[in-house]
mmCIF file of C-alpha atoms in Angstrom:
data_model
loop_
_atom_site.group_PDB
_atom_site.id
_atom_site.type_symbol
_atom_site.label_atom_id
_atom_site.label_comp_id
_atom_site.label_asym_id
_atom_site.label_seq_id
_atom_site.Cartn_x
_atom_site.Cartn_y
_atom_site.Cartn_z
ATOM 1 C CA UNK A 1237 7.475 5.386 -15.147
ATOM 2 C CA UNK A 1238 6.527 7.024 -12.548
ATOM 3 C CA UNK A 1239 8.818 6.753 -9.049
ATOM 4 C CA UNK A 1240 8.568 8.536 -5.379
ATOM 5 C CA UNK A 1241 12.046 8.457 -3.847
ATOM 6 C CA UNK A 1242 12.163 8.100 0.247
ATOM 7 C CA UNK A 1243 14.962 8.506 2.427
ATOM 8 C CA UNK A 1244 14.458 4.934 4.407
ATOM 9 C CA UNK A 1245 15.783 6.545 7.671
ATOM 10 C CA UNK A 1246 15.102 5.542 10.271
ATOM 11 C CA UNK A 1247 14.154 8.773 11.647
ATOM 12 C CA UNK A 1248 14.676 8.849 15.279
ATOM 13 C CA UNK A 1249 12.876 11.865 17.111
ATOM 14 C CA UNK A 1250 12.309 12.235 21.172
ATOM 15 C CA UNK A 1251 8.718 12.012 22.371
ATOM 16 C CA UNK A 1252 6.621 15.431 22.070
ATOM 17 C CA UNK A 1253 9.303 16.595 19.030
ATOM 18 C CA UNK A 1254 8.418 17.211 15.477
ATOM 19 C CA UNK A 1255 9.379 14.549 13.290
ATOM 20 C CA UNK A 1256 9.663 15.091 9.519
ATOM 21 C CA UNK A 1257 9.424 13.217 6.788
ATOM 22 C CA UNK A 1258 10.083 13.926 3.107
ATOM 23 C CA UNK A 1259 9.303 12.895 -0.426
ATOM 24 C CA UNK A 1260 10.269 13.738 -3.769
ATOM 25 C CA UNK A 1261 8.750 12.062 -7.232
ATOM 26 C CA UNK A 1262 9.215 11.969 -10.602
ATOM 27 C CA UNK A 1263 6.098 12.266 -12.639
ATOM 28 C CA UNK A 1264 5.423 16.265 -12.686
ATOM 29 C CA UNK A 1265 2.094 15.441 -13.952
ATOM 30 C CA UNK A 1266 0.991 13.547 -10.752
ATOM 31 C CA UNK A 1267 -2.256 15.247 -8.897
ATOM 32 C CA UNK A 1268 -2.929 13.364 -5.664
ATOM 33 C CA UNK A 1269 -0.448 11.987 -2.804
ATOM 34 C CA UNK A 1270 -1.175 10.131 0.216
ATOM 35 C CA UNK A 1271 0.850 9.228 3.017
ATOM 36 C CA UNK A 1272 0.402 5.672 4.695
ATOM 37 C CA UNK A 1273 1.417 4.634 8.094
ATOM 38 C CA UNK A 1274 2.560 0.813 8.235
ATOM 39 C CA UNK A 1275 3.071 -0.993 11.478
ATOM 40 C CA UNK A 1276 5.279 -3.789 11.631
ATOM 41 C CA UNK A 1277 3.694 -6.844 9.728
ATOM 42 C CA UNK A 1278 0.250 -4.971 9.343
ATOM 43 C CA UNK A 1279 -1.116 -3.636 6.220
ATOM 44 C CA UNK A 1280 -0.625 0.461 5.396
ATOM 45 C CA UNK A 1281 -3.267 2.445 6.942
ATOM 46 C CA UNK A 1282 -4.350 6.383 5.468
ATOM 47 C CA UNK A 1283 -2.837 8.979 7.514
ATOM 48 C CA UNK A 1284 -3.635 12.415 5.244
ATOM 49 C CA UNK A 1285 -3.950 12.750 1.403
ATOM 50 C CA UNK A 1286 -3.405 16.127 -0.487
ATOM 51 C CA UNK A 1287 -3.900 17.517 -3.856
ATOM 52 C CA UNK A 1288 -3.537 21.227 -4.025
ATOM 53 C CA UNK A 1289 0.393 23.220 -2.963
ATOM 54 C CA UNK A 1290 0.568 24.397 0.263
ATOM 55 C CA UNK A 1291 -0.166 22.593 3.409
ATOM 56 C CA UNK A 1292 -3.251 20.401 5.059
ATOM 57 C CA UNK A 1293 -3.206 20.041 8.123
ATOM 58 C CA UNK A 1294 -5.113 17.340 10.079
ATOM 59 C CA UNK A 1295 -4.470 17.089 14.102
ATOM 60 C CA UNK A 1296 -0.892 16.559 14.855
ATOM 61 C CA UNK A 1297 -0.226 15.971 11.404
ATOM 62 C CA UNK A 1298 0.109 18.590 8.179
ATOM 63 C CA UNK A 1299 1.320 17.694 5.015
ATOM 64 C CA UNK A 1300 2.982 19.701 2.326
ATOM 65 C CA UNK A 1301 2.866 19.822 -1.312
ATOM 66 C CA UNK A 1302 5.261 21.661 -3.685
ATOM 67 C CA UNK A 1303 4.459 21.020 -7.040
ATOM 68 C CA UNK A 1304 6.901 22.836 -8.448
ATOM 69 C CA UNK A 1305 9.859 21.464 -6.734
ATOM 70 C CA UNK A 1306 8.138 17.918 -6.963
ATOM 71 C CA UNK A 1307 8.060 17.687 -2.971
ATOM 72 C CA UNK A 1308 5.778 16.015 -0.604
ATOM 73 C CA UNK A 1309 6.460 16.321 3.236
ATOM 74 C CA UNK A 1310 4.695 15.038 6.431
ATOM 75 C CA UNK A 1311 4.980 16.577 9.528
ATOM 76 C CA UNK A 1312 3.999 14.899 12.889
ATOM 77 C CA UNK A 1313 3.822 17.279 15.743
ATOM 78 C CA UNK A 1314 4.230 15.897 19.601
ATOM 79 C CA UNK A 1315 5.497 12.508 18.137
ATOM 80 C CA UNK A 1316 4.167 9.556 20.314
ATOM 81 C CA UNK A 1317 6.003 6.301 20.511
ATOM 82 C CA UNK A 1318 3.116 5.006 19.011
ATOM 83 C CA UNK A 1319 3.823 6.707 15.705
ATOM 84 C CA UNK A 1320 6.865 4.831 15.459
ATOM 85 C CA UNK A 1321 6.349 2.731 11.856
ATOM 86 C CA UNK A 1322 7.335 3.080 8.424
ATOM 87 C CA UNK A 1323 5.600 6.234 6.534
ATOM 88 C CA UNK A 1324 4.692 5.453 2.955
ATOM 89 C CA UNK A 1325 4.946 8.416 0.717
ATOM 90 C CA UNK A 1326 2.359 7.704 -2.020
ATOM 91 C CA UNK A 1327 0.754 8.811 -5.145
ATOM 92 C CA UNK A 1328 -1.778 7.742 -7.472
ATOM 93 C CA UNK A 1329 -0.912 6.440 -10.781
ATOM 94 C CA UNK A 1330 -4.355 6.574 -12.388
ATOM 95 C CA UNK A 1331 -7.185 4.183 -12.513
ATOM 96 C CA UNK A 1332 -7.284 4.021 -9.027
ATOM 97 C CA UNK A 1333 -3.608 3.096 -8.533
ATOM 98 C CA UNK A 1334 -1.205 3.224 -6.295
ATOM 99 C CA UNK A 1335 2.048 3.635 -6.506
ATOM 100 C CA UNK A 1336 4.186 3.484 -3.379
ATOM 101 C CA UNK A 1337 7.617 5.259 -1.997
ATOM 102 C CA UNK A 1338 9.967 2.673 -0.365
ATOM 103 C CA UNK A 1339 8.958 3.956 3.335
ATOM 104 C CA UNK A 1340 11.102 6.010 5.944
ATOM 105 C CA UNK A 1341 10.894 3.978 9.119
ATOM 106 C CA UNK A 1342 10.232 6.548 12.326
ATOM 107 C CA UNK A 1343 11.535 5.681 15.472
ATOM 108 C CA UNK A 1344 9.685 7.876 18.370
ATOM 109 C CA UNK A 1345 11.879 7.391 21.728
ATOM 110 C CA UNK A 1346 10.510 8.188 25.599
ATOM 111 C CA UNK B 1419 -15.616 2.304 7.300
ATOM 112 C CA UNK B 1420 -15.360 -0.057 4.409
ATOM 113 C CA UNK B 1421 -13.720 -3.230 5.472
ATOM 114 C CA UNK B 1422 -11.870 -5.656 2.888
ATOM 115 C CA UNK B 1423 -10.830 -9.014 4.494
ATOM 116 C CA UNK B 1424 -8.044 -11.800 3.447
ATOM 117 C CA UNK B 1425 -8.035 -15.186 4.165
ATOM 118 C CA UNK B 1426 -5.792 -17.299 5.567
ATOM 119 C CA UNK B 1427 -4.499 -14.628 7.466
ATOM 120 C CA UNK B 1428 -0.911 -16.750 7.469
ATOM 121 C CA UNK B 1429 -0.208 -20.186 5.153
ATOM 122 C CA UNK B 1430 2.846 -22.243 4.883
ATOM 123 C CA UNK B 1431 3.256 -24.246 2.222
ATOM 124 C CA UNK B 1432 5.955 -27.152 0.620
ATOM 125 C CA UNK B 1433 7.427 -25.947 -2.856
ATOM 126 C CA UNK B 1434 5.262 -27.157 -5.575
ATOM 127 C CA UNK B 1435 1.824 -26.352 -4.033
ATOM 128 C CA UNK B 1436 -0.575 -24.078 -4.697
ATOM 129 C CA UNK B 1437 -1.599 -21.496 -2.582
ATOM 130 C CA UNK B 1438 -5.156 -19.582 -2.689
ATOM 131 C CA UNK B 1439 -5.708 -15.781 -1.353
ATOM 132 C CA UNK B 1440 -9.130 -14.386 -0.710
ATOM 133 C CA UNK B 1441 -9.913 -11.135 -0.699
ATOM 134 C CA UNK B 1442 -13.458 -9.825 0.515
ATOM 135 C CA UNK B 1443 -15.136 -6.307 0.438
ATOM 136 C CA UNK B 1444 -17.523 -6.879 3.342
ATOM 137 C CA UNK B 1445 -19.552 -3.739 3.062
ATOM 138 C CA UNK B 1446 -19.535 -2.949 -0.388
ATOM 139 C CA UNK B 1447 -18.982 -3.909 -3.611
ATOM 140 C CA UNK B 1448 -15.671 -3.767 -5.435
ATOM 141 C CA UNK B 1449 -15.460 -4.085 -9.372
ATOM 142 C CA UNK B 1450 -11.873 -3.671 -9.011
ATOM 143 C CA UNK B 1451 -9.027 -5.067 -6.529
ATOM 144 C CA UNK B 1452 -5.651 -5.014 -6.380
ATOM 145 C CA UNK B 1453 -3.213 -6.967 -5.217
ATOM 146 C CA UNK B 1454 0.766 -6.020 -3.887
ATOM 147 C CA UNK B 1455 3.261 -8.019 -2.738
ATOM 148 C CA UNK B 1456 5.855 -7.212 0.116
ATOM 149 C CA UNK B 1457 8.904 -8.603 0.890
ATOM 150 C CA UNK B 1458 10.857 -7.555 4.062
ATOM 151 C CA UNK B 1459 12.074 -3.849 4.532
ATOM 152 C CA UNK B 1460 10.622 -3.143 1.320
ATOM 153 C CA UNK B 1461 7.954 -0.988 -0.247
ATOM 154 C CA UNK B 1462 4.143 -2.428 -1.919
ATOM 155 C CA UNK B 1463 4.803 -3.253 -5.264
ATOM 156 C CA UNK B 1464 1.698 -3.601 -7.241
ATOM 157 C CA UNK B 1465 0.857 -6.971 -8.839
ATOM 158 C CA UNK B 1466 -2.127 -6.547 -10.532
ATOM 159 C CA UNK B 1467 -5.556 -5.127 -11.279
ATOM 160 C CA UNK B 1468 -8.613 -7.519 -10.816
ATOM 161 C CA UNK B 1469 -11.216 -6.780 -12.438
ATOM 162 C CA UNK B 1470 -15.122 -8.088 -12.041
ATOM 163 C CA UNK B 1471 -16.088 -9.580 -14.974
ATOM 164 C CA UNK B 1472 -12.908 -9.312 -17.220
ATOM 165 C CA UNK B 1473 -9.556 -10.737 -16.789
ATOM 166 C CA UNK B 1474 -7.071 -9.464 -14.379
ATOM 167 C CA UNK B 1475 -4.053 -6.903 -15.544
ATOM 168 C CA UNK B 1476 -0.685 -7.188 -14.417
ATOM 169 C CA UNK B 1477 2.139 -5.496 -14.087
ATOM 170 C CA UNK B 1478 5.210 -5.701 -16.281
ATOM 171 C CA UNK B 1479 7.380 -8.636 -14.741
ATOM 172 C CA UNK B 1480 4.931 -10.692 -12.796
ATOM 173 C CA UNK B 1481 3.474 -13.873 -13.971
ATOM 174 C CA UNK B 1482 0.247 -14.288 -15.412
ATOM 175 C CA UNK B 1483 0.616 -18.018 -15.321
ATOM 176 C CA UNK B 1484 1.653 -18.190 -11.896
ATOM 177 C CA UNK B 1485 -0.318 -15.366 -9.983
ATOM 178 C CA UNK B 1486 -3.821 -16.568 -10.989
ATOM 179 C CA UNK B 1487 -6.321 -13.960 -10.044
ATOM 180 C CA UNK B 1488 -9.967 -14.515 -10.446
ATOM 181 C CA UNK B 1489 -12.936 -11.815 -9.540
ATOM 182 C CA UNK B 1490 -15.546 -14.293 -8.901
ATOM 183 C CA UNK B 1491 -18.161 -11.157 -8.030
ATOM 184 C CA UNK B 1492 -18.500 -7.786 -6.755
ATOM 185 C CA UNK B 1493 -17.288 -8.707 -3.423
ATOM 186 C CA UNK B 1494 -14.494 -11.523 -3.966
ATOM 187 C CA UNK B 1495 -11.105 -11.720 -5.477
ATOM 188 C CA UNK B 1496 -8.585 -14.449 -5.193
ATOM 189 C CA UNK B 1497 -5.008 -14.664 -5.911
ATOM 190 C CA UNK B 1498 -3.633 -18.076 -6.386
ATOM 191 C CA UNK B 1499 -0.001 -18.448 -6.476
ATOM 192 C CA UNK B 1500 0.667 -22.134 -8.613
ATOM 193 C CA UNK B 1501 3.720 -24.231 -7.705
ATOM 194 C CA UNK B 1502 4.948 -22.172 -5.162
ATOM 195 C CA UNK B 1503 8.594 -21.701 -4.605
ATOM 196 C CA UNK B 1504 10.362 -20.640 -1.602
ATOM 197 C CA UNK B 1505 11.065 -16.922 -3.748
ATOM 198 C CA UNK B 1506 7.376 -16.774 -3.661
ATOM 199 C CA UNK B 1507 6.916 -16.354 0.329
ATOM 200 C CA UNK B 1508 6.328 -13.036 0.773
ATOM 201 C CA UNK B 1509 3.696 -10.534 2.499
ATOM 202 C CA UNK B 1510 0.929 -10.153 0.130
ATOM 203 C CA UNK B 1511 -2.354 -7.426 0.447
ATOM 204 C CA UNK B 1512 -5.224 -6.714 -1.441
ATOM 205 C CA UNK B 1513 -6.752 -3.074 -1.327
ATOM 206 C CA UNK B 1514 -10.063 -1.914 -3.071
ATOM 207 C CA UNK B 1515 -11.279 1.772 -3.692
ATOM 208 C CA UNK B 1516 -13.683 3.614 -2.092
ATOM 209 C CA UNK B 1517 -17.055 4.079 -4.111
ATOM 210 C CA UNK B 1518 -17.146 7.179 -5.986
ATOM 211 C CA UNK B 1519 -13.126 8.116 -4.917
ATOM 212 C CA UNK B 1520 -10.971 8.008 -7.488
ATOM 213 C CA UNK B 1521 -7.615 7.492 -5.764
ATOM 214 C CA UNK B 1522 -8.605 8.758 -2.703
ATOM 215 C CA UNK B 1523 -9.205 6.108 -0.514
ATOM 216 C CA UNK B 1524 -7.907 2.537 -0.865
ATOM 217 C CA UNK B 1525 -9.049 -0.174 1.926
ATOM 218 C CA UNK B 1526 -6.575 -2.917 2.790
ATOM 219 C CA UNK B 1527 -7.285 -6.138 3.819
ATOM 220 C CA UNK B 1528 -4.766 -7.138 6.923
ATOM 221 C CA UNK B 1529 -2.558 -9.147 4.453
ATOM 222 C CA UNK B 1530 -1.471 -12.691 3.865
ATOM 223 C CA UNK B 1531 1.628 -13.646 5.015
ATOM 224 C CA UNK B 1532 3.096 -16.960 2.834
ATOM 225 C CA UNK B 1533 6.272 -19.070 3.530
ATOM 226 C CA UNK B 1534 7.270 -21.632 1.038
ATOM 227 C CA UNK B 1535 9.562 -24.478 2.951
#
């Protein structure tokens, strides 16, 4: 069965640092990851997805994928208050699945 | 972008009833859905797999029987939670692809929140 294990923080980073977030899964075969952004009582929003090693970067954010060591990061550069939530490491399980990491809530303080 | 809807937004029920969760595609048509659950400070699990046409698949551990799920057409699914018990109340969301993405993009509805008294 296929698992994504998240630290469930929470993170707390000042406003403008670089906040990081990791994840590590089980299923070596997996292709694609995702990470989500859930606010408080809302329902999870796309931030980036990747498929290929290396990194993608996409405004403040970049994420990182190391296939080999079975390791998916998100970094958020200037963190915002605003991007305080719970980050949902994610991959796909086939047939259009999901299959979510347990969250690391981010705490982004003036 | 694609925008999937859920309806009631927020129920509370008495143990016993039954409950009934739409899920719309407004923009497009969806021959699949899915449906998670949520409780507090945890993660999405996935419930099930509607699917247009055919009956629904679920996950190991959850209920056929009690997590009805019907995909009246290419734009509507429901969930319908029978007899529902206070272990029931929970956050639940629907989600359907993107046409054409395979895994790549999933639209949420905004969620159902349910309390069972």
């Amino acid at each position: 069965q296929k698992e994504v294990e998240q630290n469930s923080g929470p993170l707390s980073v000042p406003e403008g640092a670089i906040a990081s977030l990791n994840c590590t899964y089980s299923d070596r075969g997996s292709q694609s990851f995702f990470w989500y952004r859930q606010y408080s009582g809302k329902s999870p929003e796309l931030i980036m997805f990747i498929y290929s090693n290396g990194d993608k970067e996409d405004g403040r954010f970049t994420a990182q994928l190391n296939k080999a060591s079975q390791y998916v990061s998100l970094l958020i550069r200037d963190s915002q208050p605003s991007d305080s939530a719970t980050y949902l490491c994610t991959l796909s399980g086939g047939y259009n699945k999901l299959i979510f990491g347990a969250g690391t809530r981010l705490a982004v303080h003036p | 972008g694609a925008v999937v809807s859920q309806h009631p937004s927020r129920v509370i029920c008495k143990s016993g009833t039954s409950v009934k969760i739409e899920c719309r595609s407004l923009d497009f048509q969806a021959t699949t859905m899915f449906w998670y659950r949520q409780f507090p400070k945890q993660s999405l699990m996935l419930m099930a797999t509607s699917n247009e046409g055919s009956k629904a698949t679920y996950e190991q551990g959850v209920e056929k029987d009690k997590f009805l799920i019907n995909h009246a057409s290419l734009t509507l699914s429901t969930l319908t939670v029978t007899s529902a018990h206070p272990e029931d109340s929970s956050f639940y969301i629907c989600s359907a692809p993107g046409q054409g993405m395979v895994g790549e993009t999933q639209y949420f509805g905004p969620g159902t929140r349910l309390l069972v008294l």
